[in-house]
Structures are given as structure tokens and as C-alpha cells.
PDB file of C-alpha atoms in Angstrom:
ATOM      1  CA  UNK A1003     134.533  72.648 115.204  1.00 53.00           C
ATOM      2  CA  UNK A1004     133.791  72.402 118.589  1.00 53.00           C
ATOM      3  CA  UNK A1005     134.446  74.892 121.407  1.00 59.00           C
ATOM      4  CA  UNK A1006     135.496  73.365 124.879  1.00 58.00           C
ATOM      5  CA  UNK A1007     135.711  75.236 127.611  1.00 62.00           C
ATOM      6  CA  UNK A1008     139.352  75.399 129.041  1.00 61.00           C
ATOM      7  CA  UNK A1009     140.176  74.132 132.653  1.00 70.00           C
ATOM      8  CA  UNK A1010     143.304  72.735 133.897  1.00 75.00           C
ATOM      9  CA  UNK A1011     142.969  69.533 135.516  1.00 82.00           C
ATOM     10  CA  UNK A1012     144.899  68.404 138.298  1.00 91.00           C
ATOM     11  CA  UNK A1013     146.259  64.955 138.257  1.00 93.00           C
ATOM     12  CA  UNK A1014     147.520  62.931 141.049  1.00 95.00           C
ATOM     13  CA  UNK A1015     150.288  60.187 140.377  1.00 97.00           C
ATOM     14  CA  UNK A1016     150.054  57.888 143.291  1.00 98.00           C
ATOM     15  CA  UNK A1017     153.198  54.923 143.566  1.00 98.00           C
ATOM     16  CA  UNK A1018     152.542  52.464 145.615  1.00 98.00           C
ATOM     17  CA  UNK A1019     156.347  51.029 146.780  1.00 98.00           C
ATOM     18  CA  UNK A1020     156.865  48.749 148.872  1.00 98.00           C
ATOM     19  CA  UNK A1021     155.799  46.609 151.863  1.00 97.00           C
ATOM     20  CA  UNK A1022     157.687  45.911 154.926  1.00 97.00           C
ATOM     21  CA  UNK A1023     156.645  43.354 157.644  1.00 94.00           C
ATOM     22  CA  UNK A1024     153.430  42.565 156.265  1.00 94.00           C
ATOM     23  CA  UNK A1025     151.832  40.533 159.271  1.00 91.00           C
ATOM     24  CA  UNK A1026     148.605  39.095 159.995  1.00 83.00           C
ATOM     25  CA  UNK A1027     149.513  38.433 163.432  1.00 81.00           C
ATOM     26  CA  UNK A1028     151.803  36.105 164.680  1.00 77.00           C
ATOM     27  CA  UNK A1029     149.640  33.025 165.171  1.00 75.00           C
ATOM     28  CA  UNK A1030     147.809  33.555 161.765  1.00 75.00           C
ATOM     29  CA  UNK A1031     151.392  34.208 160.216  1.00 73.00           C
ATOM     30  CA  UNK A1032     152.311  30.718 161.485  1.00 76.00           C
ATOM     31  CA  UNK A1033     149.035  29.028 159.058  1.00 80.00           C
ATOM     32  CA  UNK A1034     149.506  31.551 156.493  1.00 82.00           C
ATOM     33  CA  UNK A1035     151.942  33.872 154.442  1.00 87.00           C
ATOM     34  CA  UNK A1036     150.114  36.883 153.533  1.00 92.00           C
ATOM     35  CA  UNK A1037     149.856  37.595 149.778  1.00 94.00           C
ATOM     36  CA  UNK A1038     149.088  41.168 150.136  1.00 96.00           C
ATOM     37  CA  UNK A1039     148.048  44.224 148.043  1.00 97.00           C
ATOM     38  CA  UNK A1040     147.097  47.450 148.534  1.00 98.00           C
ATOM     39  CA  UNK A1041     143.554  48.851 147.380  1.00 98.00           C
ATOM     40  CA  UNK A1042     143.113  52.861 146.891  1.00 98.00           C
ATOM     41  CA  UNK A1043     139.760  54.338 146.946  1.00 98.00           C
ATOM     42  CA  UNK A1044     139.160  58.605 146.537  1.00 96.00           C
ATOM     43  CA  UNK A1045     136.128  59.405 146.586  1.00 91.00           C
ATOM     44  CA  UNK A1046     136.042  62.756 143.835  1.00 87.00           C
ATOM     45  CA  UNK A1047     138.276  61.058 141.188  1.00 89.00           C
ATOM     46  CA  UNK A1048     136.308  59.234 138.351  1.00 88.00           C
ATOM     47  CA  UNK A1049     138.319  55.882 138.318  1.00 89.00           C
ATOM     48  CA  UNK A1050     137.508  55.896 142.175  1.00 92.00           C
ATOM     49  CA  UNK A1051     138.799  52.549 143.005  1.00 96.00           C
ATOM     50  CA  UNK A1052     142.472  50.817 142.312  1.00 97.00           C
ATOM     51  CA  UNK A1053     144.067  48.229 143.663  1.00 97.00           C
ATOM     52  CA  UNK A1054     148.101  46.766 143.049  1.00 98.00           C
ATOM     53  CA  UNK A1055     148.331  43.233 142.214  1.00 97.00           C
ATOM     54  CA  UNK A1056     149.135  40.494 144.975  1.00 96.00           C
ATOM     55  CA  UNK A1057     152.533  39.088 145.682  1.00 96.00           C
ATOM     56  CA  UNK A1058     152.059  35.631 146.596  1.00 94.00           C
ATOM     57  CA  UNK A1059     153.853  34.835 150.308  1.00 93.00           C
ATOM     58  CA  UNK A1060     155.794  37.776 151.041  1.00 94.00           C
ATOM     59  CA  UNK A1061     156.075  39.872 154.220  1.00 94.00           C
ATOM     60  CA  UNK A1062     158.171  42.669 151.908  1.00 96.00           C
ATOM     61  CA  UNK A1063     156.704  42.905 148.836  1.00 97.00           C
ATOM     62  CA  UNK A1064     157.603  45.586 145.998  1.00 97.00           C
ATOM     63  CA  UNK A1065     154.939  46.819 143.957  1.00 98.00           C
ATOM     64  CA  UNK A1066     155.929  49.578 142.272  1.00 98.00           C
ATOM     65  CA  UNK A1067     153.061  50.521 140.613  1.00 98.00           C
ATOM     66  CA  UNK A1068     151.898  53.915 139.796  1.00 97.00           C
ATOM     67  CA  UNK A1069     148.531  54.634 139.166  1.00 97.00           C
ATOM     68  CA  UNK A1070     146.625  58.948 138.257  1.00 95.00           C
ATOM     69  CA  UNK A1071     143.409  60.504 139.550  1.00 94.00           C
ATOM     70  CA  UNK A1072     141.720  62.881 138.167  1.00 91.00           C
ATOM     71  CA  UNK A1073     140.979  65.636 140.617  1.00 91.00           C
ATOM     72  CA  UNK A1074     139.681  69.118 141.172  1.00 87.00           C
ATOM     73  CA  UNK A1075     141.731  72.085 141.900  1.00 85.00           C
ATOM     74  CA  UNK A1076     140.908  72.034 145.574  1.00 87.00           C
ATOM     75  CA  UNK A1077     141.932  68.901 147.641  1.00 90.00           C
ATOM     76  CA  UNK A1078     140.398  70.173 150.426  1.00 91.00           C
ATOM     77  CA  UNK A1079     137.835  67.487 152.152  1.00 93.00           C
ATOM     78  CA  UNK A1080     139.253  64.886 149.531  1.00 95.00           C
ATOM     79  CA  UNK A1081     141.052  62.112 151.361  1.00 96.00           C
ATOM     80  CA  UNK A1082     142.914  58.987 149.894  1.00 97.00           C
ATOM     81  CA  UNK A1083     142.008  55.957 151.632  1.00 98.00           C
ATOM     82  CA  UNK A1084     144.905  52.633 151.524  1.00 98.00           C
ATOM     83  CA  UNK A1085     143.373  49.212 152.425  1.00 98.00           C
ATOM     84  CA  UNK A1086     146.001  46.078 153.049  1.00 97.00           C
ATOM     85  CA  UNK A1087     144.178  43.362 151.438  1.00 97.00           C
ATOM     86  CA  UNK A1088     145.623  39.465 152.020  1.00 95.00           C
ATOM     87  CA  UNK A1089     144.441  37.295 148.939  1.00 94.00           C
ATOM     88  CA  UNK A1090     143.327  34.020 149.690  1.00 91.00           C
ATOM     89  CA  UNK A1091     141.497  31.243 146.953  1.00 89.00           C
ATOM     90  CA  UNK A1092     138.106  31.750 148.987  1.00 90.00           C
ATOM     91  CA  UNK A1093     137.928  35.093 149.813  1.00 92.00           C
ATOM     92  CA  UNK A1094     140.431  37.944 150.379  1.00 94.00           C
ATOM     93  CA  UNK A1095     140.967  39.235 153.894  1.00 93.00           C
ATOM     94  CA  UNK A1096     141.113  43.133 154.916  1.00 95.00           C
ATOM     95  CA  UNK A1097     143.740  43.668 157.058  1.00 94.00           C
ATOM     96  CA  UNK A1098     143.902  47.254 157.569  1.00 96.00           C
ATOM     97  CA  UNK A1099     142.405  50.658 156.319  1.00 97.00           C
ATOM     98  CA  UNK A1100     144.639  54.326 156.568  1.00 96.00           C
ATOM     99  CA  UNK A1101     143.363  57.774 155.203  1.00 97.00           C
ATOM    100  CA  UNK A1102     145.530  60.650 154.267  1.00 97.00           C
ATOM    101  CA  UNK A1103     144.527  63.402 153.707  1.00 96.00           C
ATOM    102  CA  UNK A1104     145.393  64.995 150.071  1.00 95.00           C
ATOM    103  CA  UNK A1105     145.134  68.122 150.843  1.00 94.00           C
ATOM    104  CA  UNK A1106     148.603  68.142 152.957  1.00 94.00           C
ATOM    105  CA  UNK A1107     150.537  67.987 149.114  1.00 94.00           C
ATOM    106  CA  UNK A1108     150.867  70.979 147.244  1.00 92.00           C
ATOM    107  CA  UNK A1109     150.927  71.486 143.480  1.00 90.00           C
ATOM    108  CA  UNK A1110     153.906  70.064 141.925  1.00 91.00           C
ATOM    109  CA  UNK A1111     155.605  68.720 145.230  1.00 91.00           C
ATOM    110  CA  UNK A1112     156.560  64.895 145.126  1.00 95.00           C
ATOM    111  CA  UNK A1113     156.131  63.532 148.591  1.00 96.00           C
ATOM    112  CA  UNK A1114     156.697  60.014 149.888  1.00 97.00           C
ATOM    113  CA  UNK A1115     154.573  58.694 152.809  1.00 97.00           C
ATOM    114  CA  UNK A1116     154.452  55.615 155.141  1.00 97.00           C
ATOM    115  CA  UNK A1117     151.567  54.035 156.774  1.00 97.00           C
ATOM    116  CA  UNK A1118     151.369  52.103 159.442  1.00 96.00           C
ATOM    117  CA  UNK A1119     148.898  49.381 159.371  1.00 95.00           C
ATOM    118  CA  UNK A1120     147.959  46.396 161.677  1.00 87.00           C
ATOM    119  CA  UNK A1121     150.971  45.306 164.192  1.00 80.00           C
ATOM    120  CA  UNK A1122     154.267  45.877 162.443  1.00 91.00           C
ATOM    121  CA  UNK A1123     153.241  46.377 158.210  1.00 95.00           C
ATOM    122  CA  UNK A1124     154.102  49.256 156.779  1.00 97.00           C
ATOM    123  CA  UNK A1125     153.293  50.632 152.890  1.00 98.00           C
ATOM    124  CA  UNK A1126     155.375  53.117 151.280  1.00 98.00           C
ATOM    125  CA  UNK A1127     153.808  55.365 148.826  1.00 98.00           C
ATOM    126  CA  UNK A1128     154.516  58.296 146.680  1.00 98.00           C
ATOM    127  CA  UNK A1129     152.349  60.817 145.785  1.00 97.00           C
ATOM    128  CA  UNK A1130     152.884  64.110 143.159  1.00 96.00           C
ATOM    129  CA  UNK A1131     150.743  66.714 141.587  1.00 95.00           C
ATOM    130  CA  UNK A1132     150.907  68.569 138.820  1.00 93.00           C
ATOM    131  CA  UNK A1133     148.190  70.888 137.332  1.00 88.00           C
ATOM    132  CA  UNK A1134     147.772  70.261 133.447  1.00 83.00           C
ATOM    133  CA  UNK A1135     145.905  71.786 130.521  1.00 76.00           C
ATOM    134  CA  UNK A1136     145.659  69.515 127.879  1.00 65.00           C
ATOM    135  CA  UNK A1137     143.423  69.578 124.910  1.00 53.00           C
ATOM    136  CA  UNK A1138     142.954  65.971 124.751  1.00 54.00           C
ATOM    137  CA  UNK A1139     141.120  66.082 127.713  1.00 53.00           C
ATOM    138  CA  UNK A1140     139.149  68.627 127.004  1.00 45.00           C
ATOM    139  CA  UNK A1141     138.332  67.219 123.556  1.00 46.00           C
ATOM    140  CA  UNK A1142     137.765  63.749 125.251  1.00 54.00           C
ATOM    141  CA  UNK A1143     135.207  65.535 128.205  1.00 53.00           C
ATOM    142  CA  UNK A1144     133.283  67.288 125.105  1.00 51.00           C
ATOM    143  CA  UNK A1145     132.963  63.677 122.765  1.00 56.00           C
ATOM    144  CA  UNK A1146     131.600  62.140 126.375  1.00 60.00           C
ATOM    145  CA  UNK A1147     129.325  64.693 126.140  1.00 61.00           C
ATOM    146  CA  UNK A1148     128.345  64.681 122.871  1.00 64.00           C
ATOM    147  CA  UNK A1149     127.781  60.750 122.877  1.00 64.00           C
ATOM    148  CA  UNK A1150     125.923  60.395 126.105  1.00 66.00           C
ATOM    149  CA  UNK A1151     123.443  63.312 124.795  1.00 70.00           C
ATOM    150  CA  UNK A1152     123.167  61.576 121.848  1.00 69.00           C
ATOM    151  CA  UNK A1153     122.021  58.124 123.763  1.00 64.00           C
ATOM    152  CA  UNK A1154     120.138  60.421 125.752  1.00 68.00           C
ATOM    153  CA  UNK A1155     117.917  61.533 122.344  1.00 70.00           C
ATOM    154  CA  UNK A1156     118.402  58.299 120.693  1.00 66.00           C
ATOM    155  CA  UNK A1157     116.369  56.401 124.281  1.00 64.00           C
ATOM    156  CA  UNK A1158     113.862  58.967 123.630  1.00 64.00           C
ATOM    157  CA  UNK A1159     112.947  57.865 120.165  1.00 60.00           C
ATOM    158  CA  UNK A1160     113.768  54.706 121.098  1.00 57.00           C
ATOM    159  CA  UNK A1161     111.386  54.232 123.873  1.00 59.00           C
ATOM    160  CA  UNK A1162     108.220  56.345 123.135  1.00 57.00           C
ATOM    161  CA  UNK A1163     105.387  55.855 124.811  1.00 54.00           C
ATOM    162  CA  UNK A1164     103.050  56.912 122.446  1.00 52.00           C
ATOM    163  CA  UNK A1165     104.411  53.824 119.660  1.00 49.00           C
ATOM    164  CA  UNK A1166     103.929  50.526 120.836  1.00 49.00           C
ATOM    165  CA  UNK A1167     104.814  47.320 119.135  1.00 44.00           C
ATOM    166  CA  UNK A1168     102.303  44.199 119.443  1.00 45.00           C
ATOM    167  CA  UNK A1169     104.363  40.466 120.689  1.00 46.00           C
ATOM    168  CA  UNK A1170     102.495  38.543 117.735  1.00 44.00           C
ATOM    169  CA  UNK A1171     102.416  40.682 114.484  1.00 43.00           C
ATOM    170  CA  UNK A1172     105.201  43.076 115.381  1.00 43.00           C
ATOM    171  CA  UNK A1173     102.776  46.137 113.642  1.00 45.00           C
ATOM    172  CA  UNK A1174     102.610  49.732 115.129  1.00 46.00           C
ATOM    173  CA  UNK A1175      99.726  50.318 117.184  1.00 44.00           C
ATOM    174  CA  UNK A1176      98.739  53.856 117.976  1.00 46.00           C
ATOM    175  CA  UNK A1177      98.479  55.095 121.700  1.00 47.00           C
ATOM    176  CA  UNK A1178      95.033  55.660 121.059  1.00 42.00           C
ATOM    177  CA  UNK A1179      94.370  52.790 119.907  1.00 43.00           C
ATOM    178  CA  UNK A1180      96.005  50.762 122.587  1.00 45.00           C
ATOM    179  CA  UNK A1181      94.402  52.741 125.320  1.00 44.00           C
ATOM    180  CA  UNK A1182      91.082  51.390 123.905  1.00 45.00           C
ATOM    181  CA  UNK A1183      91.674  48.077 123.938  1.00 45.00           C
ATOM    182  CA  UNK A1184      92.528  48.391 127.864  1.00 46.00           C
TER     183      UNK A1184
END
């Protein structure tokens, strides 16, 4: 059996809402409905980088979707950063970056925030933390271990330097041997 080492983990649940009067600008509103979406980037977590789906042509959209970070204890100097994205076929169009920063939430508080972005859009977003100890996790951070020290070993063996193979016959040539023939 394995011992792990136990540390809580804080998670952050963030829920991106809604949009209201998602714009572009006026005269690019009159070519083109946005189809926006919200990306979500913090920098400490380990699944860094999220994003909400589009909604095809609509100023308001409702998202709705809820998406965790791991984090460590202390949010301090971590900052959550919202991008308004506009999909298009060729290429999508950024529209607007925010930053908050986390460390105005406190553990176990449930908070709901609105940013302002370019002209009149607004994004509504919830955010909560809650400090857990699970075993799972702790049990799933020791296997990652185990596994990448494992590849780690396996590379080594793998990738000697002192046993080379030959193109042609495939047969084992010693270092030695090899550093004669150079």
C-alpha cells in the first residue's frame, strides 16, 4: 500500500451565465451577429485553459456552464483572466479580455461577478470555493507519479547510449565497437 501525503486541495467552480448586449460595434453588428463565447485562462491551475461553447447570432446568450480549477491554498497573485471570443468559419475574433483577481473570494463564499467588456457586453459569472480533502486525489497525484517515474526508467533502458541497433541487420552492436568504426 501506498502512503500519500495528505493536502487539501482547493477547488474553484467557475459558472459562466449569461451574456447581455454582446456587441462588436455598431457598424460591424450591422454585417455580423456575434456568436460569442467566453474563454478562461488561470495561470496556476493544471487544466489552464477553458472555453464555453458558441451561441450562434445572439447578443444575450446563456451559457450556463460550470467548469473547476485546481488551485493552491493561497490565491494570492493568481488572477482569472475572461476573453469574449466571436466565432466566425475563418477565424474567431477576440473581442475583449478582463482579469479578476481570485484572491478577492474567500473559502466557501459563492460570489457572482459582472464584467464589462467592449462598448455595452457584459458576462455574468459565478465563482465558489471550497477546500477539499479527498483521497481520490491524492491516490490519483501518487499513480501520476508512479507512472511518469516509471516512463522516466523505462526511456532510460529504452534509449541507452551504450546499445545501438544497426538499420540493415537489426543486431546489437557494442559502444565500443561502434566508436571504432567512426
Amino acid at each position: 500500500m501506498y502512503q500519500a501525503e495528505v493536502t487539501p486541495c482547493l477547488f474553484l467552480t467557475v459558472t459562466v451565465l449569461r451574456g447581455r448586449n454582446i456587441s462588436k460595434g455598431y457598424l460591424k453588428d450591422l454585417v455580423d451577429t456575434p456568436d460569442p463565447y467566453v474563454k478562461i485562462y488561470i495561470k496556476k491551475a493544471p487544466n489552464a485553459h477553458r472555453q464555453t461553447r458558441y451561441i450562434n447570432n445572439d447578443k444575450n446568450p446563456e451559457w450556463n456552464e460550470t467548469f473547476t480549477f485546481l488551485l493552491p491554498n493561497d490565491l494570492s497573485g493568481i488572477t482569472a483572466e475572461f476573453t469574449l471570443m466571436d466565432s466566425n468559419y475563418t477565424s474567431d475574433e477576440n473581442m475583449d479580455s478582463c482579469k479578476f483577481e481570485l484572491s478577492e473570494l474567500s473559502i466557501g463564499e459563492t460570489i457572482t461577478k459582472t464584467f464589462d467588456f467592449v462598448e455595452t457586453s457584459q458576462v455574468d459569472v459565478e465563482f465558489q470555493t471550497e477546500l477539499r480533502c479527498e483521497s481520490d486525489l491524492r491516490l490519483e497525484k501518487h499513480s501520476a507519479i508512479k507512472k511518469m517515474t516509471f516512463v522516466k526508467q523505462e526511456s532510460r533502458r529504452f534509449f541507452n547510449p551504450s546499445v545501438n541497433y544497426c538499420k540493415n541487420t537489426k543486431k546489437k552492436l557494442d559502444h565500443t565497437l561502434l566508436m571504432r568504426l567512426q
